[in-house]
mmCIF file of C-alpha atoms in Angstrom:
data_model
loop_
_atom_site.group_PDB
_atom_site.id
_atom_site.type_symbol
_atom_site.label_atom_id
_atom_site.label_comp_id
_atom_site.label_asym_id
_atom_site.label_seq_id
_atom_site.Cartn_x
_atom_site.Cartn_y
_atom_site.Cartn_z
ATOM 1 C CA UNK A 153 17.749 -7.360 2.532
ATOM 2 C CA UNK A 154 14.444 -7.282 3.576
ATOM 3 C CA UNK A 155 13.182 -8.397 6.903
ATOM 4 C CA UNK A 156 10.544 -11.026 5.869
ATOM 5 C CA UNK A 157 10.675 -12.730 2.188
ATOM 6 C CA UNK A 158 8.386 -14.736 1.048
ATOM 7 C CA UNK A 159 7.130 -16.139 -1.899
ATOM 8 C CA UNK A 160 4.544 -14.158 -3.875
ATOM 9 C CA UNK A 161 3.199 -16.624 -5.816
ATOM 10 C CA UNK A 162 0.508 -16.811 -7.106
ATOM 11 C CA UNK A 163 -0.495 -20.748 -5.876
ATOM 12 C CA UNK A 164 -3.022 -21.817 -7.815
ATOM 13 C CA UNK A 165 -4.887 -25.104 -6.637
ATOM 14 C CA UNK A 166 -8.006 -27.235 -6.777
ATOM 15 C CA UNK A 167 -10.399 -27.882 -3.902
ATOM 16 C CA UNK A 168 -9.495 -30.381 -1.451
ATOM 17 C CA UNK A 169 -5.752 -30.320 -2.064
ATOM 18 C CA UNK A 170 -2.914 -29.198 0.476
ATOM 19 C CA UNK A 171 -1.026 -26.332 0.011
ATOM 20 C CA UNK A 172 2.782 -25.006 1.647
ATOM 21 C CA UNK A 173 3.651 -21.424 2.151
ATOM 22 C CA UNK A 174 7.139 -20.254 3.155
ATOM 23 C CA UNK A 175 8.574 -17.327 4.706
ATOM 24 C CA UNK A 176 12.220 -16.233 5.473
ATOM 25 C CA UNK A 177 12.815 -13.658 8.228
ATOM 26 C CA UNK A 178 16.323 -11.704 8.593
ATOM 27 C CA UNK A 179 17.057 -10.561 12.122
ATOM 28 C CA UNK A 180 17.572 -13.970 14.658
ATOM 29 C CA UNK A 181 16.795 -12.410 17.392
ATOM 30 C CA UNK A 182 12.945 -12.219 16.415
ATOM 31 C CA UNK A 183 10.380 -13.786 19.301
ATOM 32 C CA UNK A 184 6.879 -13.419 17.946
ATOM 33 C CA UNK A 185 5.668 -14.622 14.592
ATOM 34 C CA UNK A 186 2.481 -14.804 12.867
ATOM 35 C CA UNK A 187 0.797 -15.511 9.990
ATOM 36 C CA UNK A 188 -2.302 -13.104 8.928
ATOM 37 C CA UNK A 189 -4.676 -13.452 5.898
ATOM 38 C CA UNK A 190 -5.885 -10.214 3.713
ATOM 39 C CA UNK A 191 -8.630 -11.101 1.355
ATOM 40 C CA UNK A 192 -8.951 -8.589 -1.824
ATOM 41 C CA UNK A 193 -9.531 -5.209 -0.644
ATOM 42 C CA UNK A 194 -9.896 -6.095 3.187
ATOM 43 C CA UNK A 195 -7.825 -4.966 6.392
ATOM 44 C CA UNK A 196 -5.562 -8.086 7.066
ATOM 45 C CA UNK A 197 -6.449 -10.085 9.814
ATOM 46 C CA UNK A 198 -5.060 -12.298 12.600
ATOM 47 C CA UNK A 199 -5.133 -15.992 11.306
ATOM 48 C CA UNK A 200 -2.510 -17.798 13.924
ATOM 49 C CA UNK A 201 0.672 -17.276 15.541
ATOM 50 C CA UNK A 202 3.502 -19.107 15.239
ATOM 51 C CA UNK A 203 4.983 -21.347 18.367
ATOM 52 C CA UNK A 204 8.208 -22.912 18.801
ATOM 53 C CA UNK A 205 7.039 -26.238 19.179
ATOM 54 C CA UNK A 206 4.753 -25.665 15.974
ATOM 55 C CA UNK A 207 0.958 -25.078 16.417
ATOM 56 C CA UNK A 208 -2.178 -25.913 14.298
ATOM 57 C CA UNK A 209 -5.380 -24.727 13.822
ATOM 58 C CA UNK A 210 -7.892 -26.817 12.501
ATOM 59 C CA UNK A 211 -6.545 -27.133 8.741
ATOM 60 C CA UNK A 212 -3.925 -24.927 9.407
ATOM 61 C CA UNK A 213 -0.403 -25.817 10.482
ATOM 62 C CA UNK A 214 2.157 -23.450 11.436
ATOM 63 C CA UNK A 215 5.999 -24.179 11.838
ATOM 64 C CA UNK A 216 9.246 -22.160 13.162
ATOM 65 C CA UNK A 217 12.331 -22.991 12.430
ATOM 66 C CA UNK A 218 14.677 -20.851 14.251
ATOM 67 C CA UNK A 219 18.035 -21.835 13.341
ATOM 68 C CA UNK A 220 17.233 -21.619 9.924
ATOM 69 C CA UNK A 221 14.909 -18.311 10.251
ATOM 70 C CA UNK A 222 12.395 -20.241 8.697
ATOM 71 C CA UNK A 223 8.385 -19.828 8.985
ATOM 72 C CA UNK A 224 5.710 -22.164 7.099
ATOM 73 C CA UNK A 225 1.784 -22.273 6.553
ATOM 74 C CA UNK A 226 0.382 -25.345 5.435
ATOM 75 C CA UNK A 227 -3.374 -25.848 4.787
ATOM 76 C CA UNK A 228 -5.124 -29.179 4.107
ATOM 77 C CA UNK A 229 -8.066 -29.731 2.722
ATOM 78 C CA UNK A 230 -8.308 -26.758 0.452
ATOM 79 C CA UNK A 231 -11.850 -24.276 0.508
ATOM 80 C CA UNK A 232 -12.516 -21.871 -1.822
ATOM 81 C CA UNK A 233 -13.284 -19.610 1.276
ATOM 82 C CA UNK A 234 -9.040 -19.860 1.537
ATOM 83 C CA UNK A 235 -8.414 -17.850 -1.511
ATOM 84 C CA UNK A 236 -6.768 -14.540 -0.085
ATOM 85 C CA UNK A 237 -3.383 -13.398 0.629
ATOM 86 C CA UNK A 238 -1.369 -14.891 3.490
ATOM 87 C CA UNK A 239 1.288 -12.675 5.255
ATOM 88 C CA UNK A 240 4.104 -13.482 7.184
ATOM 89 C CA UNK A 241 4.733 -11.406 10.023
ATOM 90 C CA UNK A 242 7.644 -11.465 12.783
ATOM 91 C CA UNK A 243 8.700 -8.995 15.318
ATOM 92 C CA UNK A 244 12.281 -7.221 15.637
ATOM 93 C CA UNK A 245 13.583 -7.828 19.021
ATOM 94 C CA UNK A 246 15.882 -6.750 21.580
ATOM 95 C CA UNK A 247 18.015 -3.307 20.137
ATOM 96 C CA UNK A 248 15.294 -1.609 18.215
ATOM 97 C CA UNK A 249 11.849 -0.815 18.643
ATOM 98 C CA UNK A 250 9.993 -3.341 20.682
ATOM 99 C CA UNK A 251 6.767 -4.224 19.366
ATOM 100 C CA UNK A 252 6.858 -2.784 15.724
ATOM 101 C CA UNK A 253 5.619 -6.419 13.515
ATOM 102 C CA UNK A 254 7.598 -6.324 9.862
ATOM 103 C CA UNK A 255 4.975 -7.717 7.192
ATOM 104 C CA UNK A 256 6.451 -9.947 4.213
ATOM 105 C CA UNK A 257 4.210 -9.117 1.232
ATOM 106 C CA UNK A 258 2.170 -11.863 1.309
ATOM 107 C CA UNK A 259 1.646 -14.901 -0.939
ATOM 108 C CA UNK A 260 -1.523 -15.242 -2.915
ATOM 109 C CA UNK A 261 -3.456 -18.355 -2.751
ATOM 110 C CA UNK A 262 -6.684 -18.882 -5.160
ATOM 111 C CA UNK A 263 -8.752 -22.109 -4.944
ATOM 112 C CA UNK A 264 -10.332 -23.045 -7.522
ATOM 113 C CA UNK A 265 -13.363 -25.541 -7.397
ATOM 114 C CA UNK B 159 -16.564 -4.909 21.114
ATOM 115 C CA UNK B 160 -15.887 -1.986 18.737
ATOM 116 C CA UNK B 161 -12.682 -2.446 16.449
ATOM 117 C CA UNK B 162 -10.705 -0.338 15.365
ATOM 118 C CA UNK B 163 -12.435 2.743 13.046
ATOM 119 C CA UNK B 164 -11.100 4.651 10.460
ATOM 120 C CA UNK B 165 -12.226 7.662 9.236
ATOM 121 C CA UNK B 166 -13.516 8.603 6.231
ATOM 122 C CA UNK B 167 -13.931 5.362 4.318
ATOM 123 C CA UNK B 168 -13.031 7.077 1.300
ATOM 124 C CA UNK B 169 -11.380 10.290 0.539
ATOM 125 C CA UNK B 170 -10.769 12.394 -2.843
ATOM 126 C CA UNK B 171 -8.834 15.155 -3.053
ATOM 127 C CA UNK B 172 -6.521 17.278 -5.428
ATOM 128 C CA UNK B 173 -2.812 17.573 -5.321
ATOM 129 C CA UNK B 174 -1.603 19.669 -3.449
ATOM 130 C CA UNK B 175 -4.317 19.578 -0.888
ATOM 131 C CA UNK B 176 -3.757 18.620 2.747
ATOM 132 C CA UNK B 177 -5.502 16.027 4.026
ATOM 133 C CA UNK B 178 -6.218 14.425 7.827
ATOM 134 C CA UNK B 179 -7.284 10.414 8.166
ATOM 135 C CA UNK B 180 -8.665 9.214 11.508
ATOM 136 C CA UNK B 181 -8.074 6.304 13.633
ATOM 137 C CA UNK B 182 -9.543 5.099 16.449
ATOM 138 C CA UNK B 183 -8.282 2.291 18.192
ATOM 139 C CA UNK B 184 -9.777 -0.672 20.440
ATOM 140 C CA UNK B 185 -10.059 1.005 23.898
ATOM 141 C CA UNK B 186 -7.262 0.148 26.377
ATOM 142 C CA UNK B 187 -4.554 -0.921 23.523
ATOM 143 C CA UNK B 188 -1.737 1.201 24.162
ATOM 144 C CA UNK B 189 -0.097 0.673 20.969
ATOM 145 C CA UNK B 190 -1.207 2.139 17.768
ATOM 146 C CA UNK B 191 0.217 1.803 13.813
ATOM 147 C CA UNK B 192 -0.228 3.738 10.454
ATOM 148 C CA UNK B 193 0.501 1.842 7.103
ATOM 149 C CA UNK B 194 -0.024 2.307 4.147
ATOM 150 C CA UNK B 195 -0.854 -0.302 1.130
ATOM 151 C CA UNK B 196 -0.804 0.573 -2.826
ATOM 152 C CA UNK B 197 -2.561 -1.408 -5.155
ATOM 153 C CA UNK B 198 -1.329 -5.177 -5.309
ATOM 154 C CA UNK B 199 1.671 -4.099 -2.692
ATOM 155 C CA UNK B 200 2.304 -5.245 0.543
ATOM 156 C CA UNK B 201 1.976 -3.062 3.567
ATOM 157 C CA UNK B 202 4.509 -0.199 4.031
ATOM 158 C CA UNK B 203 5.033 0.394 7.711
ATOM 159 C CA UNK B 204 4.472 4.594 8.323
ATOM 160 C CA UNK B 205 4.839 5.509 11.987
ATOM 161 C CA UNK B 206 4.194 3.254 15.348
ATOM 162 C CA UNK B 207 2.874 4.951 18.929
ATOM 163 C CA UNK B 208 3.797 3.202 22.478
ATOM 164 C CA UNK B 209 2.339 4.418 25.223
ATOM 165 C CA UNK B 210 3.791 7.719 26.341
ATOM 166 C CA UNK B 211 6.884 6.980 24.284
ATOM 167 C CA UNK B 212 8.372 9.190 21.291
ATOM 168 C CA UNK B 213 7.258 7.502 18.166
ATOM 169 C CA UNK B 214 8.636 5.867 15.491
ATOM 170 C CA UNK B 215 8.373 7.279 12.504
ATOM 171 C CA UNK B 216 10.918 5.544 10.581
ATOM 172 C CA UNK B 217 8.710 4.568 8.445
ATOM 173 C CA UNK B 218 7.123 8.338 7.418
ATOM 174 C CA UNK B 219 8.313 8.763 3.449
ATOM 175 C CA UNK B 220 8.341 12.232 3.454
ATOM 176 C CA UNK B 221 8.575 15.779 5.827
ATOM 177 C CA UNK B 222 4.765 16.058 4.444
ATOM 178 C CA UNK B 223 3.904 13.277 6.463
ATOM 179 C CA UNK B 224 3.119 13.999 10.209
ATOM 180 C CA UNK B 225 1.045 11.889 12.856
ATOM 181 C CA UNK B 226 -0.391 12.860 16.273
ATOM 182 C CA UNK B 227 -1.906 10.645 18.969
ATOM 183 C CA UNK B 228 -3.419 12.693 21.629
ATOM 184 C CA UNK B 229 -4.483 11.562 24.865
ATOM 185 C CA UNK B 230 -3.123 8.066 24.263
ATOM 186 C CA UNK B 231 -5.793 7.610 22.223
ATOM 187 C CA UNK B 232 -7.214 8.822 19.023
ATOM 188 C CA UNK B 233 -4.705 9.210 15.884
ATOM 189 C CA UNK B 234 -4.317 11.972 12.833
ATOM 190 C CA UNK B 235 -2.236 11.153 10.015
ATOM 191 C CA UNK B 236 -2.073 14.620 7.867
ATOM 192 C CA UNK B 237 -0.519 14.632 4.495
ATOM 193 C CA UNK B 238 0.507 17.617 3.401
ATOM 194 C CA UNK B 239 0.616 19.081 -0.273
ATOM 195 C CA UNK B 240 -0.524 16.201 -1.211
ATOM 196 C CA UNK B 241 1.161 14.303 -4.039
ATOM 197 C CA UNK B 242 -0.551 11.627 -6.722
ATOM 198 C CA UNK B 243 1.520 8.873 -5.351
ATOM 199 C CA UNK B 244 0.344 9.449 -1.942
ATOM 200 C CA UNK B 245 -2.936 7.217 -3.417
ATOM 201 C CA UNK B 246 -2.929 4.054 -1.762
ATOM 202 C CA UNK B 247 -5.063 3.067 1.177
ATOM 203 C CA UNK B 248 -4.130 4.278 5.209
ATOM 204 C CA UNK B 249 -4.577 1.717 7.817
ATOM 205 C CA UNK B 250 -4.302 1.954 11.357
ATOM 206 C CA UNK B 251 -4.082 -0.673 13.557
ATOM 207 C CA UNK B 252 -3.778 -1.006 17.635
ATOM 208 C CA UNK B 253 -2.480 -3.966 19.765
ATOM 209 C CA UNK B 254 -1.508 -4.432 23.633
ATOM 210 C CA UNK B 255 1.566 -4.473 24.282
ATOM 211 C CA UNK B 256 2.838 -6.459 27.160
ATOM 212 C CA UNK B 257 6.590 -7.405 28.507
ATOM 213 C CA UNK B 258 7.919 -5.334 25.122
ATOM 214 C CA UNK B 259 6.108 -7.892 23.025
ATOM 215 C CA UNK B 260 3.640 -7.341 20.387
ATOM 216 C CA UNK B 261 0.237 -8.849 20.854
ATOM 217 C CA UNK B 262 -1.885 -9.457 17.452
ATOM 218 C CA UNK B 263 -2.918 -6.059 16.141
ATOM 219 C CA UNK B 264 -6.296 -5.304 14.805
ATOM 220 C CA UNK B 265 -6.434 -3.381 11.975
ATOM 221 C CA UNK B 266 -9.248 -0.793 11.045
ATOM 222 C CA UNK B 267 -11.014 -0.548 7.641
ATOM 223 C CA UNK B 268 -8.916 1.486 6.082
ATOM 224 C CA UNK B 269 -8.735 5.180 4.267
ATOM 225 C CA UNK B 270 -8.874 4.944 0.490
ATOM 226 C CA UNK B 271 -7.146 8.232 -0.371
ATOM 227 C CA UNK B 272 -7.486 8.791 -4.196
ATOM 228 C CA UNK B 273 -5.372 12.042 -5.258
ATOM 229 C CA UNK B 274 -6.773 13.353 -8.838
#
């Protein structure tokens, strides 16, 4: 099993509308979560991290839910300047090697106008 | 500040060359990552450097992949004998690392490596 699923899509969706990515992560005793966006042939980069208590960003709305290893995006308000590939990221805890992030491989999102 | 750099941008060689990609990460991160990322694939986790720690190169596919990082700082990924599905692009990317938790890491540019 791998340690972060998610869906690949692709989502397809107009301007203006609001949009739901999910992520499943394997190993419970993960602490640190993220989500990071990698448009077409671009490094990936940083777009949030992912609190317990949930956390959002503007249009952007992370949520963690633990018992159910559980991680979602959602964006509002759609702009065409969103279409990229979002990846779900966690960390592996306690027992193996701290600090090594396991990338899911990413869902892609185009908005169209 | 200066990111993380990556060099060359672009690199074409023949199979069964060896190649060496550079990375240089954002000054004072002590932790530093190699991936690697085929065309429409996600990112395949090659070899992770703490600190003074032995690294972790789970993640290295094959004996003809080797990875230095001298002086805490600078990294060389070499690929030996190089192999036509050893095309993808190499990215490096560094973080801080504080309390054994990962901070965000900042990836570089990237190597296109092209193998003919």
């Amino acid at each position: 099993r791998k340690e972060v699923e998610q869906d690949p899509g692709p989502f397809n969706v107009p301007e203006g509308a609001t949009v739901a990515f999910n992520c499943t992560y394997s190993n419970s005793a993960s602490q640190s979560f993220f989500w990071y966006r990698q448009d077409c042939r671009k490094e990936p980069k940083l777009l949030m991290s992912v609190y317990s208590s949930g956390n959002e960003d503007g249009r952007f709305t992370a949520q963690l839910n633990r018992a159910s290893q559980y991680i979602s995006l959602l964006i509002r308000d759609s702009k065409l300047s969103d279409s990229a590939t979002y990846l779900c990221v966690v960390n592996k805890a306690r027992g193996s090697t701290l600090g090594r992030l396991y990338f899911g491989r990413g869902t892609q999102l185009t908005v169209w106008p | 500040g200066a990111g993380v750099s990556q060099s060359p941008s672009n690199k074409v060689t023949e199979k069964g060359k060896d190649v060496e990609l550079r990375c240089d990460p954002i000054s004072g991160h002590t932790a530093l990552y190699w991936y690697r990322q085929s065309l429409g694939q996600g990112l395949e986790f090659l070899i992770y450097f703490q600190g003074n720690s032995a690294p972790d190169k789970s993640g290295l596919p094959s004996d003809r992949f080797s990875a230095e990082r001298t002086g805490g700082s600078v990294s060389t990924l070499t690929i030996q004998r190089t192999q036509q599905e050893d095309s993808a692009v190499y990215l490096c990317a560094s973080s801080f690392q504080t309390g054994g938790l990962t901070d965000t890491q900042y990836f570089g540019p990237g190597t296109r490596l092209t193998v003919l």
